[in-house]
Structure formats: C-alpha cells, structure tokens
Coordinates of C-alpha atoms and ligand atoms in Angstrom, one line a residue:
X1 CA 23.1 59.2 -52.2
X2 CA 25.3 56.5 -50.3
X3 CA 23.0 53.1 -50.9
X4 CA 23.9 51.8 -47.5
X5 CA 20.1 50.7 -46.8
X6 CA 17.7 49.3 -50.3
X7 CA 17.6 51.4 -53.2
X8 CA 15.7 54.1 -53.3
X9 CA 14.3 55.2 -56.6
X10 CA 14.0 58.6 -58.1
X11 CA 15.6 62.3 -56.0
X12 CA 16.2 62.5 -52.6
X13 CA 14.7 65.4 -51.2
X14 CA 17.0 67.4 -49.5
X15 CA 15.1 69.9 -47.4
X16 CA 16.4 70.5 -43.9
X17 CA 17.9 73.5 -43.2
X18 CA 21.0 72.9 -44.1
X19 CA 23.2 71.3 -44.9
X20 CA 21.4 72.2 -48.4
X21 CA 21.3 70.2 -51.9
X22 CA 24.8 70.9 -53.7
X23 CA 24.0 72.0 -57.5
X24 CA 25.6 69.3 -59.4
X25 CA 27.8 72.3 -61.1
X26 CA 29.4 72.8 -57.8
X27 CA 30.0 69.3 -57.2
X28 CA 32.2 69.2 -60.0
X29 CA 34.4 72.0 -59.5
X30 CA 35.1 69.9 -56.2
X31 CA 35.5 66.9 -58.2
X32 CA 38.8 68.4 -59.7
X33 CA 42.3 67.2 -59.3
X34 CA 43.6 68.5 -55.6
X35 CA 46.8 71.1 -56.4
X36 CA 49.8 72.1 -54.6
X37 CA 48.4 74.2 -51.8
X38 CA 52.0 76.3 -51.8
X39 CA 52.3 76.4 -55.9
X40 CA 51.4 79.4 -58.2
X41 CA 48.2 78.1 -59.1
X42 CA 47.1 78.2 -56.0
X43 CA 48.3 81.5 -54.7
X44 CA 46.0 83.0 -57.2
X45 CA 43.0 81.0 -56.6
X46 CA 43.3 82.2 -53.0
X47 CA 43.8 85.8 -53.6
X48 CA 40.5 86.2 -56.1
X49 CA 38.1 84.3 -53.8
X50 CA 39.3 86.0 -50.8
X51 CA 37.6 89.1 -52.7
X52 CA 35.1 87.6 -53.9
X53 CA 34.0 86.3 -51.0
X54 CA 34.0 89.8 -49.7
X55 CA 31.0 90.7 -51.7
X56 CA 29.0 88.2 -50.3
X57 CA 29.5 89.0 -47.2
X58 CA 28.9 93.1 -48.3
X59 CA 32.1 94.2 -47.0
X60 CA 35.2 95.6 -47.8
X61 CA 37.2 94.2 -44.8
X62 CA 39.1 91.0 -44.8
X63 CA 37.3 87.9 -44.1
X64 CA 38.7 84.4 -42.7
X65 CA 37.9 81.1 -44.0
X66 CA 38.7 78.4 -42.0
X67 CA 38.6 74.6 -43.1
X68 CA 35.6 73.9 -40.8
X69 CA 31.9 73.6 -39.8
X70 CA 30.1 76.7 -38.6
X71 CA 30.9 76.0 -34.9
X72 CA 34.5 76.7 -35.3
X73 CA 33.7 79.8 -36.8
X74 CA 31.6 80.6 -33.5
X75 CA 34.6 79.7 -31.5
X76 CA 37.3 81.5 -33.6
X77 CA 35.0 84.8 -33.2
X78 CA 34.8 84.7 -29.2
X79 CA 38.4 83.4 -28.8
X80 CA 40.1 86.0 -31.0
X81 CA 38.2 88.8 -29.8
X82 CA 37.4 88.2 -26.0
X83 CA 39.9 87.4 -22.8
X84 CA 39.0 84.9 -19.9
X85 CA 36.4 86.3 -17.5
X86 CA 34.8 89.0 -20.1
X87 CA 30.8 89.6 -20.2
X88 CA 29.1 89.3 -23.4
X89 CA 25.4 89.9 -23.7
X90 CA 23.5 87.2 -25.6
X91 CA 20.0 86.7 -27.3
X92 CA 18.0 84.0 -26.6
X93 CA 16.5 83.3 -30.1
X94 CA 16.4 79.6 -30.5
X95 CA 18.8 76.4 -30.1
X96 CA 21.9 78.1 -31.9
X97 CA 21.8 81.3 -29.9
X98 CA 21.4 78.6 -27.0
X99 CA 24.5 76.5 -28.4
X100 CA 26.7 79.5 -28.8
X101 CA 26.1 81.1 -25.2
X102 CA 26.7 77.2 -24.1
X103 CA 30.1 77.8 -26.1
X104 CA 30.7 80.8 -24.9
X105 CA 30.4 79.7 -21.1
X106 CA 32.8 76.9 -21.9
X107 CA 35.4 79.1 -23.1
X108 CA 35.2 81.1 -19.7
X109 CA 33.4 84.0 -21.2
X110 CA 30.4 85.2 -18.6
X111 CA 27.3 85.0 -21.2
X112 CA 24.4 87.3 -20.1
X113 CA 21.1 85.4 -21.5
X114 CA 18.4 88.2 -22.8
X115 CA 15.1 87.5 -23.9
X116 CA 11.4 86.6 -23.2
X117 CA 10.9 83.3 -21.1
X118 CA 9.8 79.8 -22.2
X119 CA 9.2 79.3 -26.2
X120 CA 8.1 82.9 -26.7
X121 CA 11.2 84.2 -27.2
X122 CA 11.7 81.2 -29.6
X123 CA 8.5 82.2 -31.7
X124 CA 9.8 86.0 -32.4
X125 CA 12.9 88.0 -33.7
X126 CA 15.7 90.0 -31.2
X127 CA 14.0 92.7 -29.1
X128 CA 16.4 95.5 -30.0
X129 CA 15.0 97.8 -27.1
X130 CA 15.7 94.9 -24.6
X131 CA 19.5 95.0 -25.8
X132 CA 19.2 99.3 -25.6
X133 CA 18.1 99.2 -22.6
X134 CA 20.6 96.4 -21.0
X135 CA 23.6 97.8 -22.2
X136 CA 22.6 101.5 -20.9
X137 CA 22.8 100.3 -17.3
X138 CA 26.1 99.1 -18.2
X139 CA 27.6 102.5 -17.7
X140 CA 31.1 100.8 -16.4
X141 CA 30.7 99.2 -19.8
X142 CA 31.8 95.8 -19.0
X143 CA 30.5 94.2 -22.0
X144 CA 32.5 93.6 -24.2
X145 CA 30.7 92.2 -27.1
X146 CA 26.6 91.6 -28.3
X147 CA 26.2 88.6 -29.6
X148 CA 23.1 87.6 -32.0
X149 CA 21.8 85.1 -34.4
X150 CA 20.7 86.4 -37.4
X151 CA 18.8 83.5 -39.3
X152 CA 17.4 81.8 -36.5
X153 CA 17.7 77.8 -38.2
X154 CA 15.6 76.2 -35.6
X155 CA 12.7 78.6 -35.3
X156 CA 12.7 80.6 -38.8
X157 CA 13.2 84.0 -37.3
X158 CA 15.8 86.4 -39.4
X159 CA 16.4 89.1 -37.3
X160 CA 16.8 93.1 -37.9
X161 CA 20.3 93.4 -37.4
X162 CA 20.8 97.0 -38.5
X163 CA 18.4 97.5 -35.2
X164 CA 20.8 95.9 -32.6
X165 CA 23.5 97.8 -34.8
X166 CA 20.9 101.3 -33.9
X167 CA 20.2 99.7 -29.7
X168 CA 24.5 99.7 -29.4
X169 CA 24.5 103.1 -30.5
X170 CA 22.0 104.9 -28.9
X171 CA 22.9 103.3 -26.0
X172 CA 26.5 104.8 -26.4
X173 CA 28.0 101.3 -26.0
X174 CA 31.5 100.6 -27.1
X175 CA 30.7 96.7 -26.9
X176 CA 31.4 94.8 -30.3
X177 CA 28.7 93.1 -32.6
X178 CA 29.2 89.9 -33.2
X179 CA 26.2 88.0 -35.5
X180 CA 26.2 84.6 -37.0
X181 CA 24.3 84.1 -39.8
X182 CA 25.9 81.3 -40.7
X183 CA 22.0 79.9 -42.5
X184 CA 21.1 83.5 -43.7
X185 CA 24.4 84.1 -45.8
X186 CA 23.5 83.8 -49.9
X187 CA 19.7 83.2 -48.7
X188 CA 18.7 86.4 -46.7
X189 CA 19.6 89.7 -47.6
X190 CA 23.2 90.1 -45.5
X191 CA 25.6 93.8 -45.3
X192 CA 28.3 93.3 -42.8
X193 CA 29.7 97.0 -43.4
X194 CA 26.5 99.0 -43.4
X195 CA 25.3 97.2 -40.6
X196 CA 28.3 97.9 -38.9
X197 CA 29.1 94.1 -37.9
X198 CA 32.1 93.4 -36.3
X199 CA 32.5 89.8 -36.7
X200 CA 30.3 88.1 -39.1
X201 CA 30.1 84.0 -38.5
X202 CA 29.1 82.2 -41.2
X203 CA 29.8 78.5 -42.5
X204 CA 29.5 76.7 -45.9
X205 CA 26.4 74.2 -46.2
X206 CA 23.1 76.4 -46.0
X207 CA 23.1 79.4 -48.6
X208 CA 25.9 78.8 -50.3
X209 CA 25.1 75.5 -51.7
X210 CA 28.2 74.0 -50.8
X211 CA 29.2 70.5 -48.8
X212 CA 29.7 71.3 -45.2
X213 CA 33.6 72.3 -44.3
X214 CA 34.0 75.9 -44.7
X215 CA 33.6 78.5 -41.7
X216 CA 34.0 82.1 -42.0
X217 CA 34.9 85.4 -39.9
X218 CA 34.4 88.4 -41.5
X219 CA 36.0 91.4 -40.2
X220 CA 36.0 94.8 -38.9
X221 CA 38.5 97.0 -38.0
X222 CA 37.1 97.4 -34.9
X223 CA 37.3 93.4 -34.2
X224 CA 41.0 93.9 -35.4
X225 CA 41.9 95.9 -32.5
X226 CA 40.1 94.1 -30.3
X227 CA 42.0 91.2 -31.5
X228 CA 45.5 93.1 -30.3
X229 CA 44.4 92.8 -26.9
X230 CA 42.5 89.3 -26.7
X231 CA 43.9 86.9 -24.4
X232 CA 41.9 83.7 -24.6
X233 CA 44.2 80.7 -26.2
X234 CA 44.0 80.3 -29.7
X235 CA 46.3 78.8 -32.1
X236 CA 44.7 76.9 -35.0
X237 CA 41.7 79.7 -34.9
X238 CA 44.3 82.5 -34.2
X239 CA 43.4 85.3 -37.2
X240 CA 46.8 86.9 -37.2
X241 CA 49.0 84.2 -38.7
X242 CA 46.0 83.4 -41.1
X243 CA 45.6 87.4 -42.1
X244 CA 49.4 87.0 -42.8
X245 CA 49.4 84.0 -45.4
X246 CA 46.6 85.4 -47.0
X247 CA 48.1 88.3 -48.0
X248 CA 49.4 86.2 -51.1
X249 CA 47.0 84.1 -51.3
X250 CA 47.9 80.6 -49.0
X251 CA 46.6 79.6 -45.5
X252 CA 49.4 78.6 -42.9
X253 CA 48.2 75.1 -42.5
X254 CA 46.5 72.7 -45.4
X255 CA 43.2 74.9 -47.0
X256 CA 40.2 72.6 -48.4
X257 CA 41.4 72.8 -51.4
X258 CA 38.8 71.1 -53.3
X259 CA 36.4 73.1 -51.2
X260 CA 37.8 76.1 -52.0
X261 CA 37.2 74.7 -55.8
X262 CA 33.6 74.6 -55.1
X263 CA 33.4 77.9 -53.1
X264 CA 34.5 80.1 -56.4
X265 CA 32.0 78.2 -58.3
X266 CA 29.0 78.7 -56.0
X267 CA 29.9 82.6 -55.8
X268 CA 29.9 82.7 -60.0
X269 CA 26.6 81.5 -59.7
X270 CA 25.3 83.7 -57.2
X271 CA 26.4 86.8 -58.8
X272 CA 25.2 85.3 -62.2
X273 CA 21.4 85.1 -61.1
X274 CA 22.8 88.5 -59.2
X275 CA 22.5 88.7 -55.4
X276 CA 19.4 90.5 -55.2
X277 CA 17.4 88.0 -57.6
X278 CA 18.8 85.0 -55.6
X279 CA 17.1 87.1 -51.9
X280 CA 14.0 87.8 -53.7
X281 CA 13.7 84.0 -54.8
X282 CA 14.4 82.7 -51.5
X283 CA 11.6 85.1 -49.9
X284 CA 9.2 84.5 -53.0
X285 CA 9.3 80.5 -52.3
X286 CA 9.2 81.1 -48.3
X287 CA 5.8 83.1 -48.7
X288 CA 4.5 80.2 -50.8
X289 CA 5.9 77.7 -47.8
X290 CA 3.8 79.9 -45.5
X291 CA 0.6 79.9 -47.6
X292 CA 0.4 76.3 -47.8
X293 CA 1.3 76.2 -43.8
X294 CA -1.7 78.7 -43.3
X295 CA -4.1 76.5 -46.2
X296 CA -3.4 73.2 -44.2
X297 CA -4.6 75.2 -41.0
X298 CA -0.8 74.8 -38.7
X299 CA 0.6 77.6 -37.4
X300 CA 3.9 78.7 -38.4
X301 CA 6.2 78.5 -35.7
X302 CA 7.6 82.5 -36.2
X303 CA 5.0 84.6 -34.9
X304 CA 6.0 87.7 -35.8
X305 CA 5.7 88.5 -39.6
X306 CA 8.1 91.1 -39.8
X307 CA 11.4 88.7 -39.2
X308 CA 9.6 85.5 -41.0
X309 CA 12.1 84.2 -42.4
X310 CA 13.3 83.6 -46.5
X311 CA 15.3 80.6 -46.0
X312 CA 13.4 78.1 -43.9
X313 CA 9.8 77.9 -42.3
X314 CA 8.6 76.2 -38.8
X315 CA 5.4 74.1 -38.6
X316 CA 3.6 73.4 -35.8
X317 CA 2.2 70.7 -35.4
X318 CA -1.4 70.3 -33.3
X319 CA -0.8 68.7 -30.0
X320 CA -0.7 65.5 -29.8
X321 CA 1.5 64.6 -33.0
X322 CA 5.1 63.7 -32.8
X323 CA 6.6 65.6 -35.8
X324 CA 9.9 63.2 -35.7
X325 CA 7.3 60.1 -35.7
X326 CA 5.4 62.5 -38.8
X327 CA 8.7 63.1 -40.2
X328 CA 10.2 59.4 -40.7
X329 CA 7.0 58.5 -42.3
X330 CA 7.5 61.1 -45.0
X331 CA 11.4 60.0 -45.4
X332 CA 10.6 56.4 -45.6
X333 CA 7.5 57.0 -48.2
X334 CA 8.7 59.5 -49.9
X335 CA 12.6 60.4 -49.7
X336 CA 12.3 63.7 -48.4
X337 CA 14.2 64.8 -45.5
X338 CA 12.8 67.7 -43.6
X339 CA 14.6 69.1 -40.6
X340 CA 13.7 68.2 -36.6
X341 CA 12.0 70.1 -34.0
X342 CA 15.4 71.4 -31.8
X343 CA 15.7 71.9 -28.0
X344 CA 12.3 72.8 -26.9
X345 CA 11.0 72.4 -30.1
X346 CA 11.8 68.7 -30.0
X347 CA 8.8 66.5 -31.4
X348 CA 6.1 69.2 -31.5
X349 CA 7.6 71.2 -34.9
X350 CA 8.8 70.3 -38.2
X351 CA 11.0 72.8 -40.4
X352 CA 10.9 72.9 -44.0
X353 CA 14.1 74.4 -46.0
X354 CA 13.9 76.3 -48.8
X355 CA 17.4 77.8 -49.1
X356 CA 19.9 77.7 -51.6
X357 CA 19.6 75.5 -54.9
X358 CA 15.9 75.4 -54.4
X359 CA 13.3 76.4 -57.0
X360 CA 9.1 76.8 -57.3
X361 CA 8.8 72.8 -58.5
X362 CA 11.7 71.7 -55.8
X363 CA 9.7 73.5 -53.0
X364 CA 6.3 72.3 -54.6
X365 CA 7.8 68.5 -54.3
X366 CA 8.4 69.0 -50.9
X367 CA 5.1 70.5 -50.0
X368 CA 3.5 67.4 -51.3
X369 CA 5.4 65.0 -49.7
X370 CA 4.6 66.8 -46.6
X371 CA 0.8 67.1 -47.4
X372 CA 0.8 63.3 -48.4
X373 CA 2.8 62.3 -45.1
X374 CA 0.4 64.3 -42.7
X375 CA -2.8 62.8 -44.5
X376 CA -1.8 59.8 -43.8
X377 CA -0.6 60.3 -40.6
X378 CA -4.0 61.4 -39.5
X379 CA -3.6 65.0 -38.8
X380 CA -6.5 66.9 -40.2
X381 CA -5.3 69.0 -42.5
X382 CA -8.0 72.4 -43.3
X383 CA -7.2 72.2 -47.2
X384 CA -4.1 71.8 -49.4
X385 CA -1.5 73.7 -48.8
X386 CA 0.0 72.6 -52.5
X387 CA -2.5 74.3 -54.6
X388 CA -2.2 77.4 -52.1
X389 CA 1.4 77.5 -52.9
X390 CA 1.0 77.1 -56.9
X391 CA -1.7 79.7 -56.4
X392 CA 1.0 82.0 -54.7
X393 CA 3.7 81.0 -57.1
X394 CA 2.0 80.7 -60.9
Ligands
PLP1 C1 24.0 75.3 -38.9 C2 24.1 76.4 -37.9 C3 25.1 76.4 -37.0 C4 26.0 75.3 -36.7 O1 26.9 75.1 -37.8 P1 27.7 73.7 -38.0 O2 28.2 73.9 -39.4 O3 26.7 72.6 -37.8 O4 28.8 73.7 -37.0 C5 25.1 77.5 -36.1 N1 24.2 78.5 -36.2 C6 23.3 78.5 -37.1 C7 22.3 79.6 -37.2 C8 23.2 77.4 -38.0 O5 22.2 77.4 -38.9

C-alpha cells in the first residue's frame, strides 16, 4: 500500500466489493515495458484477447473494451444504442441500478423506475413478472430497451437474468436487454449468448482481479442494428470506429496498454482454475460469509435465498449501530477494508467481499477482523461467526 499515513504492519485486507485485491501475478504482467500501441507486437496482443475475452463473457459476438471505469461502459451502452427522448424500463435493485437510471435521465433517455417501494426492493432480486407484465401494456412498444443489474454490489442480490430474458419474450417485446454486471463478471456464473443479452456492461476491478481502468460492452447482433439507427452523441464511446480498428487488433485512440497486459494474464488464470471451479469457489466462500452472518445473529441484507449472491454479502447491523463508525474501527485496528452501506443503506449495513483473488483463509481473516471489530464495538454478537465458517468450509 501507498504509506501516506504511519506504517502499517503485516496485509492489508482488501475486502470491499470491488475494486478487489490484484494477484501479485497480474501486477506483474502490468509492470511490463509499455509497447508501441500501432507496432506488430501489439496488433497481436489485441487480436487474441479480444477472443479471449469473449469466453468470459460466454459469447461469440464481438465485445468492446474501452480504457475506462465501469460507468463509461454504462454510458457507451445507452448512448450507442438509444436516441434522445426514448423510454427504457429500469429495475430498481439497489444504488447502481439507481446510478444508472440517474445516468440515463441525464442523457435525455425517459427511465421508467420498476420495483417494490422503500428498501424492499433493495433486500430481493428483479421481479421478472413485474417486467412481463409492464412491457405487455406496452403494445405501441415504445420501449426500447430493459435495463437490469445483474450483481447487485450494494445489496448482494445476483439476479436471474435468463428470467427477464423469458418476461421480454413472453411478453412479445422487441425492447433490447441491456444488463451490467460489471461485479458478477469472473465471480458469478455469466452467459451473454444463452441468455440472449444484448449489451453486457462490465468493468475491470471486481472479478477479474484487475486495477480499475477497463470497461466493457459486449455485443449482440441485435444491439448492432440498433446501433445503425441510434442518434444520441457519441464520439469517444462511439462502437463503430472502435469495431473497425479492432478488426486487426488496435483501438483508434491510445488502449491501456499495460492494462491490457494484465487483462490476458487474469483470463489465463481464470481458465487455468477453469471457469466453473473459479463460480463454485466464489459461491462456496459466500455460503461460509453467510453462516457466520447467521452464527453472530445479523441478518443478511438479501432476503431472498434464491439470488444471494457469490461475490459479496450484506450485514445488517441492529439498530442503533453506525456501521461506517463499526467499520473505521475495524480498518484502524485491523487493516481491513470492508465496503459502506450505499444510498439508503448508508450507516445501517456493512458489505463484506469475497470476489476474485479470494480464498477459505483470506475470507476467514476477514471474518475475524469483523467479529473482533463488532465485539468491541459493543454489538452483541449470538456466537462466532468464524468457527461457523471453518465449520462450513473444513
Ligand atoms: C462498481 C460498479 C459500478 C460502477 O463502476 P465504476 O468502475 O465505479 O465506474 C456499476 N455497477 C455495479 C454493479 C458495480 O459493481
């Protein structure tokens, strides 16, 4: 870490939600020389991880990667795919569905809000029928796109996409599906194609273990159309100049080079430990979060067991508590960073990450830091939620 305050001895603790701890094998890929962004060498890094990254992202259509956070990649999706004055219909999930309607409002779009009032639509996955039965009223079908979030990184709610994908279709809808999951990419289980996703928003710093500074649109040929007739200004996010140069392999404009380094490294290690093995360790260490959640007698903020989600879990804390006071005692004790209650959630939840380059004695290291931190802040805790976890994971 950056010593900018007294040393701090031993780890630091990296366990918001993203960004996410960068496996030192990845920081050294980016640690190589920069290289001529227009020479040979180049040209073929960019053609193998633009398929590469394809796998990851389940699809077989090209995808976009942009030299920025995830936010540009929500903006580069609505601008190259939508025209001044559209509807959209969006699902209130938690503070990033919030932040990418507020975006979308912004930008001149007309953002339909669904979802259930106050913080219960916070505390559960999308309502699929709610979307079905929205978008069969709009027979004139002047919606043009259904936006969702599919890890939900303030609440820890991963929702069943395939089922909004099933609600456009039996409703007969010819609106596109647009879905970030810019947290649930590498972590939670993700298929652009077979879900039938149009535009897939993703970003760099949560699942795939790298620094923030990548975004990502992945495509369908649905969105391409779309894109034919889209009339909100665009230039730097604009995808046809970009689909262009990366036919040989270059961007238009400077790429993150060394980014791009790390990117090819993070996907060799993914697909060494094999996709599947990487989901089923991020949901085997997110049941043990949840068991010590349930031991030290909090509720989990997600309420619906179905959508809990693999790569992050939301604590509650009992009224009365200010989780940001809670959570600056644990960073100053013990050097663990643990992510902030967001929007309505502010002060009265903690979240816990557990998403890329984390394993059973990382997430066991932050359970006890957080059991440690809440004794001594006085909450009464029912029994240790760090035993119930080694239970769950020995
Ligand atoms: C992190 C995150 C964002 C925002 O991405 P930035 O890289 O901070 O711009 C948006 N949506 C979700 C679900 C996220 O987890």
């Amino acid at each position: 870490m950056l010593k900018l305050d007294a040393h701090a001895s031993g780890r630091h603790f990296l366990h918001i939600p993203g960004p996410s701890p960068v496996p030192s094998r990845v920081l050294r890929a980016i640690s190589y020389q920069t290289i001529d962004h227009r020479g040979p060498e180049f040209g073929q890094l960019g053609l193998k991880l633009l398929e590469d990254i394809k796998r990851i992202f389940k699809t077989k259509h090209p995808v976009i990667i942009y030299s920025s956070s995830g936010t540009g990649a929500w903006e580069a999706a609505l601008v190259n795919t939508l025209s001044a004055g559209d509807h959209v219909l969006m699902y209130e999930t938690g503070q990033f569905a919030t932040l990418w309607k507020n975006m979308a409002d912004k930008l001149g779009i007309h953002a339909e809000f669904l979802g259930k009032p106050g913080l219960e639509g916070w505390r559960r996955g999308v309502d699929a029928k709610l979307i079905e039965e929205r978008l069969k009223k709009d027979t004139e079908h002047k919606i043009k796109a259904v936006c969702v979030v599919h890890n939900e990184t303030s609440t820890g709610v991963t929702s069943n996409i395939a089922a909004v994908r099933k609600a456009i279709d039996e409703a007969k809808h010819p609106a596109l599906l647009m879905v970030d999951t810019i947290s649930g990419l590498a972590s939670a289980d993700y298929c652009h194609d077979a879900w039938g996703v149009d535009v897939t928003v993703s970003g760099s710093q949560k699942g795939l273990m790298l620094p923030p500074g990548l975004g990502f649109n992945a495509l369908s040929p649905k969105a391409l159309e779309a894109n034919k007739k889209a009339t909100l200004p665009k230039a730097f996010w604009a995808w046809d100049e970009i689909l262009v140069s990366n036919k040989t392999g270059y961007w238009p404009t400077t790429p993150s080079t060394n980014l791009l380094y790390g990117l090819h490294e993070a996907i060799a290690m993914i697909e060494s430990e094999g996709m599947d093995a990487v989901f089923a360790r991020h949901q085997r260490l997110a049941k043990a979060c949840r068991a010590a959640v349930t031991a030290w007698g909090l509720e989990i903020l997600c309420q619906e067991p179905e959508v809990y989600s693999p790569v992050l879990t939301g604590v509650m804390l009992p009224e009365g508590f200010d989780a940001d006071a809670l959570r600056k005692l644990i960073q100053e004790r013990y050097n663990l960073s643990l992510g902030t209650g967001l929007g309505k959630l502010k002060g009265r939840a903690f979240r816990i990450g557990h998403l890329g380059d984390c394993n059973e004695l990382s997430l066991l290291a932050a359970l006890s830091g957080c059991e440690m931190g809440m004794t001594a802040f006085g909450i009464p805790l029912k029994g240790s939620g760090v035993l119930a976890a080694q239970e769950l994971l020995r």
